[in-house]
Amino acid sequence: MAYRRTPAVQARLDAQREAVLQSAVGLLAERGYGGCTMAAVADRAGIATGSLYQHFANKAELSVELFRRVVTREIAAVNAAVARRDAPQQRIAAVVETFAARALRAPRLAYALLVEPADAVVDGERLVFRRAFRDVIATEIAAAVAAGELPEQDPVLTAAALVGAVGEALAGPLAAEPAPAPAPEHSDNTTVVPALVSFTLRALGGRDDSDA
């Protein structure tokens, strides 16, 4: 007869898995993927390394689950910011503004999410991550074009180009600051983030307040 876990046992395992993922998120933000080893995660979660393998077969599997959790949180933050704006161009600006500001506030985590060398499966998740942001922007570009606020263009292609450009623009500052807190020259969102928003609106063919 196959063994069936009791509800109490399953609840304990679920709680342990959640503790593992929370510990992994903390380590990722502090040390990046390089420091987010199975042993380090198990130690942070207060369990034996062998127990960690009950939940994840290897670091690649853990990294994928970890990446998905953090990305889901970032996408939710962007969507919440978009929902607070009315005009399509403002909603596009909200995507870039929120994404960039959150990245600069947590540079080690953002570096791990965007560019740090990792397993091939994680690179696959990064592609999903970029496409999710692309789709949010593309939806708003299409709405702005339909409303006559932007010139005719391919919303998906333009959005993909913007995601790539913003990610590339942030890569240098994020790579230059490995500590949990951003360096002063990169934490000044009053210059970096507005510059990226202005670039985005001009690339779309629209206007921002600095054009007046």
Short mmCIF file of N, CA and C in Angstrom, two decimals, residues 123-199:
data_model
loop_
_atom_site.label_atom_id
_atom_site.label_comp_id
_atom_site.label_asym_id
_atom_site.label_seq_id
_atom_site.Cartn_x
_atom_site.Cartn_y
_atom_site.Cartn_z
N ASP A 123 17.77 31.29 -16.94
CA ASP A 123 17.74 32.16 -18.11
C ASP A 123 16.40 32.03 -18.83
N GLY A 124 15.84 30.83 -18.85
CA GLY A 124 14.52 30.63 -19.44
C GLY A 124 13.45 31.38 -18.68
N GLU A 125 13.57 31.41 -17.36
CA GLU A 125 12.61 32.15 -16.54
C GLU A 125 12.77 33.65 -16.75
N ARG A 126 13.99 34.09 -16.98
CA ARG A 126 14.21 35.52 -17.26
C ARG A 126 13.48 35.94 -18.52
N LEU A 127 13.45 35.07 -19.49
CA LEU A 127 12.74 35.37 -20.73
C LEU A 127 11.25 35.54 -20.45
N VAL A 128 10.71 34.66 -19.62
CA VAL A 128 9.30 34.79 -19.22
C VAL A 128 9.06 36.10 -18.50
N PHE A 129 10.01 36.47 -17.63
CA PHE A 129 9.94 37.71 -16.87
C PHE A 129 9.88 38.91 -17.82
N ARG A 130 10.79 38.95 -18.79
CA ARG A 130 10.82 40.07 -19.73
C ARG A 130 9.54 40.13 -20.56
N ARG A 131 9.05 38.96 -20.94
CA ARG A 131 7.82 38.94 -21.74
C ARG A 131 6.63 39.45 -20.94
N ALA A 132 6.61 39.16 -19.65
CA ALA A 132 5.51 39.64 -18.81
C ALA A 132 5.49 41.16 -18.78
N PHE A 133 6.66 41.78 -18.58
CA PHE A 133 6.73 43.23 -18.60
C PHE A 133 6.42 43.78 -19.99
N ARG A 134 6.92 43.09 -21.01
CA ARG A 134 6.62 43.50 -22.38
C ARG A 134 5.13 43.54 -22.63
N ASP A 135 4.42 42.52 -22.18
CA ASP A 135 2.99 42.45 -22.44
C ASP A 135 2.22 43.55 -21.72
N VAL A 136 2.66 43.90 -20.51
CA VAL A 136 2.00 45.00 -19.79
C VAL A 136 2.17 46.30 -20.58
N ILE A 137 3.39 46.57 -21.04
CA ILE A 137 3.65 47.79 -21.79
C ILE A 137 2.94 47.77 -23.14
N ALA A 138 2.96 46.62 -23.81
CA ALA A 138 2.34 46.52 -25.13
C ALA A 138 0.84 46.81 -25.06
N THR A 139 0.19 46.36 -24.01
CA THR A 139 -1.24 46.62 -23.84
C THR A 139 -1.51 48.12 -23.77
N GLU A 140 -0.66 48.83 -23.03
CA GLU A 140 -0.87 50.27 -22.87
C GLU A 140 -0.47 51.03 -24.13
N ILE A 141 0.54 50.56 -24.84
CA ILE A 141 0.90 51.21 -26.10
C ILE A 141 -0.25 51.09 -27.10
N ALA A 142 -0.84 49.91 -27.18
CA ALA A 142 -1.96 49.70 -28.10
C ALA A 142 -3.12 50.63 -27.75
N ALA A 143 -3.38 50.81 -26.45
CA ALA A 143 -4.45 51.70 -26.02
C ALA A 143 -4.14 53.14 -26.38
N ALA A 144 -2.86 53.54 -26.22
CA ALA A 144 -2.47 54.91 -26.54
C ALA A 144 -2.55 55.17 -28.04
N VAL A 145 -2.18 54.19 -28.85
CA VAL A 145 -2.29 54.34 -30.30
C VAL A 145 -3.75 54.46 -30.70
N ALA A 146 -4.59 53.62 -30.13
CA ALA A 146 -6.02 53.65 -30.44
C ALA A 146 -6.66 54.98 -30.05
N ALA A 147 -6.14 55.58 -28.98
CA ALA A 147 -6.69 56.86 -28.51
C ALA A 147 -6.09 58.05 -29.26
N GLY A 148 -5.16 57.78 -30.17
CA GLY A 148 -4.53 58.85 -30.91
C GLY A 148 -3.45 59.58 -30.15
N GLU A 149 -3.01 59.02 -29.02
CA GLU A 149 -1.98 59.66 -28.20
C GLU A 149 -0.57 59.34 -28.69
N LEU A 150 -0.43 58.25 -29.43
CA LEU A 150 0.87 57.84 -29.95
C LEU A 150 0.73 57.52 -31.43
N PRO A 151 1.81 57.65 -32.21
CA PRO A 151 1.75 57.29 -33.62
C PRO A 151 1.61 55.79 -33.81
N GLU A 152 1.18 55.38 -34.98
CA GLU A 152 1.03 53.96 -35.28
C GLU A 152 2.37 53.23 -35.12
N GLN A 153 2.32 52.07 -34.51
CA GLN A 153 3.51 51.27 -34.29
C GLN A 153 3.10 49.87 -33.86
N ASP A 154 4.06 48.94 -33.89
CA ASP A 154 3.82 47.58 -33.43
C ASP A 154 3.99 47.57 -31.92
N PRO A 155 2.90 47.47 -31.15
CA PRO A 155 3.00 47.56 -29.70
C PRO A 155 3.93 46.52 -29.07
N VAL A 156 3.87 45.29 -29.57
CA VAL A 156 4.69 44.23 -28.98
C VAL A 156 6.17 44.46 -29.27
N LEU A 157 6.49 44.82 -30.50
CA LEU A 157 7.88 45.07 -30.87
C LEU A 157 8.45 46.25 -30.10
N THR A 158 7.68 47.34 -30.03
CA THR A 158 8.13 48.52 -29.30
C THR A 158 8.32 48.20 -27.82
N ALA A 159 7.37 47.48 -27.24
CA ALA A 159 7.46 47.14 -25.82
C ALA A 159 8.67 46.27 -25.53
N ALA A 160 8.95 45.32 -26.42
CA ALA A 160 10.11 44.45 -26.23
C ALA A 160 11.41 45.27 -26.27
N ALA A 161 11.47 46.23 -27.19
CA ALA A 161 12.65 47.08 -27.30
C ALA A 161 12.82 47.93 -26.04
N LEU A 162 11.71 48.43 -25.50
CA LEU A 162 11.79 49.24 -24.28
C LEU A 162 12.25 48.42 -23.09
N VAL A 163 11.74 47.22 -22.94
CA VAL A 163 12.15 46.36 -21.83
C VAL A 163 13.65 46.08 -21.92
N GLY A 164 14.13 45.79 -23.14
CA GLY A 164 15.55 45.54 -23.31
C GLY A 164 16.39 46.76 -23.01
N ALA A 165 15.95 47.93 -23.45
CA ALA A 165 16.71 49.15 -23.25
C ALA A 165 16.78 49.53 -21.77
N VAL A 166 15.65 49.44 -21.08
CA VAL A 166 15.63 49.80 -19.66
C VAL A 166 16.48 48.82 -18.86
N GLY A 167 16.37 47.53 -19.18
CA GLY A 167 17.18 46.54 -18.48
C GLY A 167 18.66 46.78 -18.69
N GLU A 168 19.04 47.10 -19.92
CA GLU A 168 20.45 47.38 -20.22
C GLU A 168 20.93 48.63 -19.50
N ALA A 169 20.08 49.65 -19.44
CA ALA A 169 20.45 50.90 -18.77
C ALA A 169 20.68 50.68 -17.28
N LEU A 170 19.95 49.75 -16.69
CA LEU A 170 20.08 49.48 -15.26
C LEU A 170 21.21 48.50 -14.95
N ALA A 171 21.66 47.74 -15.94
CA ALA A 171 22.64 46.68 -15.69
C ALA A 171 23.93 47.22 -15.09
N GLY A 172 24.42 48.32 -15.61
CA GLY A 172 25.66 48.88 -15.10
C GLY A 172 25.57 49.31 -13.64
N PRO A 173 24.61 50.16 -13.29
CA PRO A 173 24.47 50.55 -11.89
C PRO A 173 24.26 49.36 -10.95
N LEU A 174 23.48 48.38 -11.37
CA LEU A 174 23.22 47.23 -10.50
C LEU A 174 24.47 46.38 -10.32
N ALA A 175 25.24 46.20 -11.38
CA ALA A 175 26.45 45.39 -11.30
C ALA A 175 27.52 46.08 -10.47
N ALA A 176 27.49 47.40 -10.44
CA ALA A 176 28.51 48.16 -9.72
C ALA A 176 28.26 48.22 -8.23
N GLU A 177 27.11 47.74 -7.79
CA GLU A 177 26.77 47.85 -6.36
C GLU A 177 26.31 46.51 -5.84
N PRO A 178 27.26 45.67 -5.33
CA PRO A 178 26.89 44.35 -4.84
C PRO A 178 26.27 44.33 -3.46
N ALA A 179 26.37 45.43 -2.71
CA ALA A 179 25.85 45.43 -1.35
C ALA A 179 24.34 45.51 -1.36
N PRO A 180 23.68 45.12 -0.23
CA PRO A 180 22.22 45.18 -0.17
C PRO A 180 21.67 46.58 -0.41
N ALA A 181 22.37 47.62 0.08
CA ALA A 181 21.89 48.99 -0.10
C ALA A 181 22.56 49.60 -1.32
N PRO A 182 21.82 50.38 -2.12
CA PRO A 182 22.40 50.97 -3.33
C PRO A 182 23.40 52.06 -3.00
N ALA A 183 24.37 52.23 -3.90
CA ALA A 183 25.34 53.31 -3.73
C ALA A 183 24.63 54.65 -3.89
N PRO A 184 25.13 55.71 -3.24
CA PRO A 184 24.44 57.01 -3.30
C PRO A 184 24.19 57.48 -4.72
N GLU A 185 25.18 57.29 -5.62
CA GLU A 185 24.98 57.82 -6.96
C GLU A 185 23.91 57.06 -7.72
N HIS A 186 23.58 55.83 -7.28
CA HIS A 186 22.57 55.06 -7.98
C HIS A 186 21.24 55.04 -7.23
N SER A 187 21.24 55.49 -5.98
CA SER A 187 20.01 55.47 -5.21
C SER A 187 19.19 56.73 -5.43
N ASP A 188 19.77 57.71 -6.13
CA ASP A 188 19.07 58.96 -6.35
C ASP A 188 18.06 58.79 -7.47
N ASN A 189 16.90 58.28 -7.11
CA ASN A 189 15.86 58.02 -8.10
C ASN A 189 15.32 59.30 -8.71
N THR A 190 15.61 60.46 -8.10
CA THR A 190 15.12 61.72 -8.64
C THR A 190 15.78 62.04 -9.98
N THR A 191 16.89 61.39 -10.31
CA THR A 191 17.53 61.61 -11.60
C THR A 191 17.45 60.39 -12.50
N VAL A 192 17.75 59.20 -11.97
CA VAL A 192 17.81 58.00 -12.79
C VAL A 192 16.44 57.61 -13.31
N VAL A 193 15.47 57.50 -12.42
CA VAL A 193 14.16 57.03 -12.82
C VAL A 193 13.45 58.00 -13.77
N PRO A 194 13.41 59.30 -13.47
CA PRO A 194 12.78 60.22 -14.42
C PRO A 194 13.46 60.21 -15.79
N ALA A 195 14.77 60.01 -15.82
CA ALA A 195 15.47 59.96 -17.10
C ALA A 195 15.01 58.77 -17.93
N LEU A 196 14.80 57.64 -17.28
CA LEU A 196 14.32 56.45 -17.98
C LEU A 196 12.88 56.63 -18.45
N VAL A 197 12.07 57.28 -17.64
CA VAL A 197 10.69 57.55 -18.04
C VAL A 197 10.66 58.48 -19.24
N SER A 198 11.48 59.52 -19.20
CA SER A 198 11.54 60.47 -20.31
C SER A 198 12.00 59.77 -21.58
N PHE A 199 13.02 58.93 -21.47
CA PHE A 199 13.50 58.17 -22.63
C PHE A 199 12.38 57.31 -23.21
#
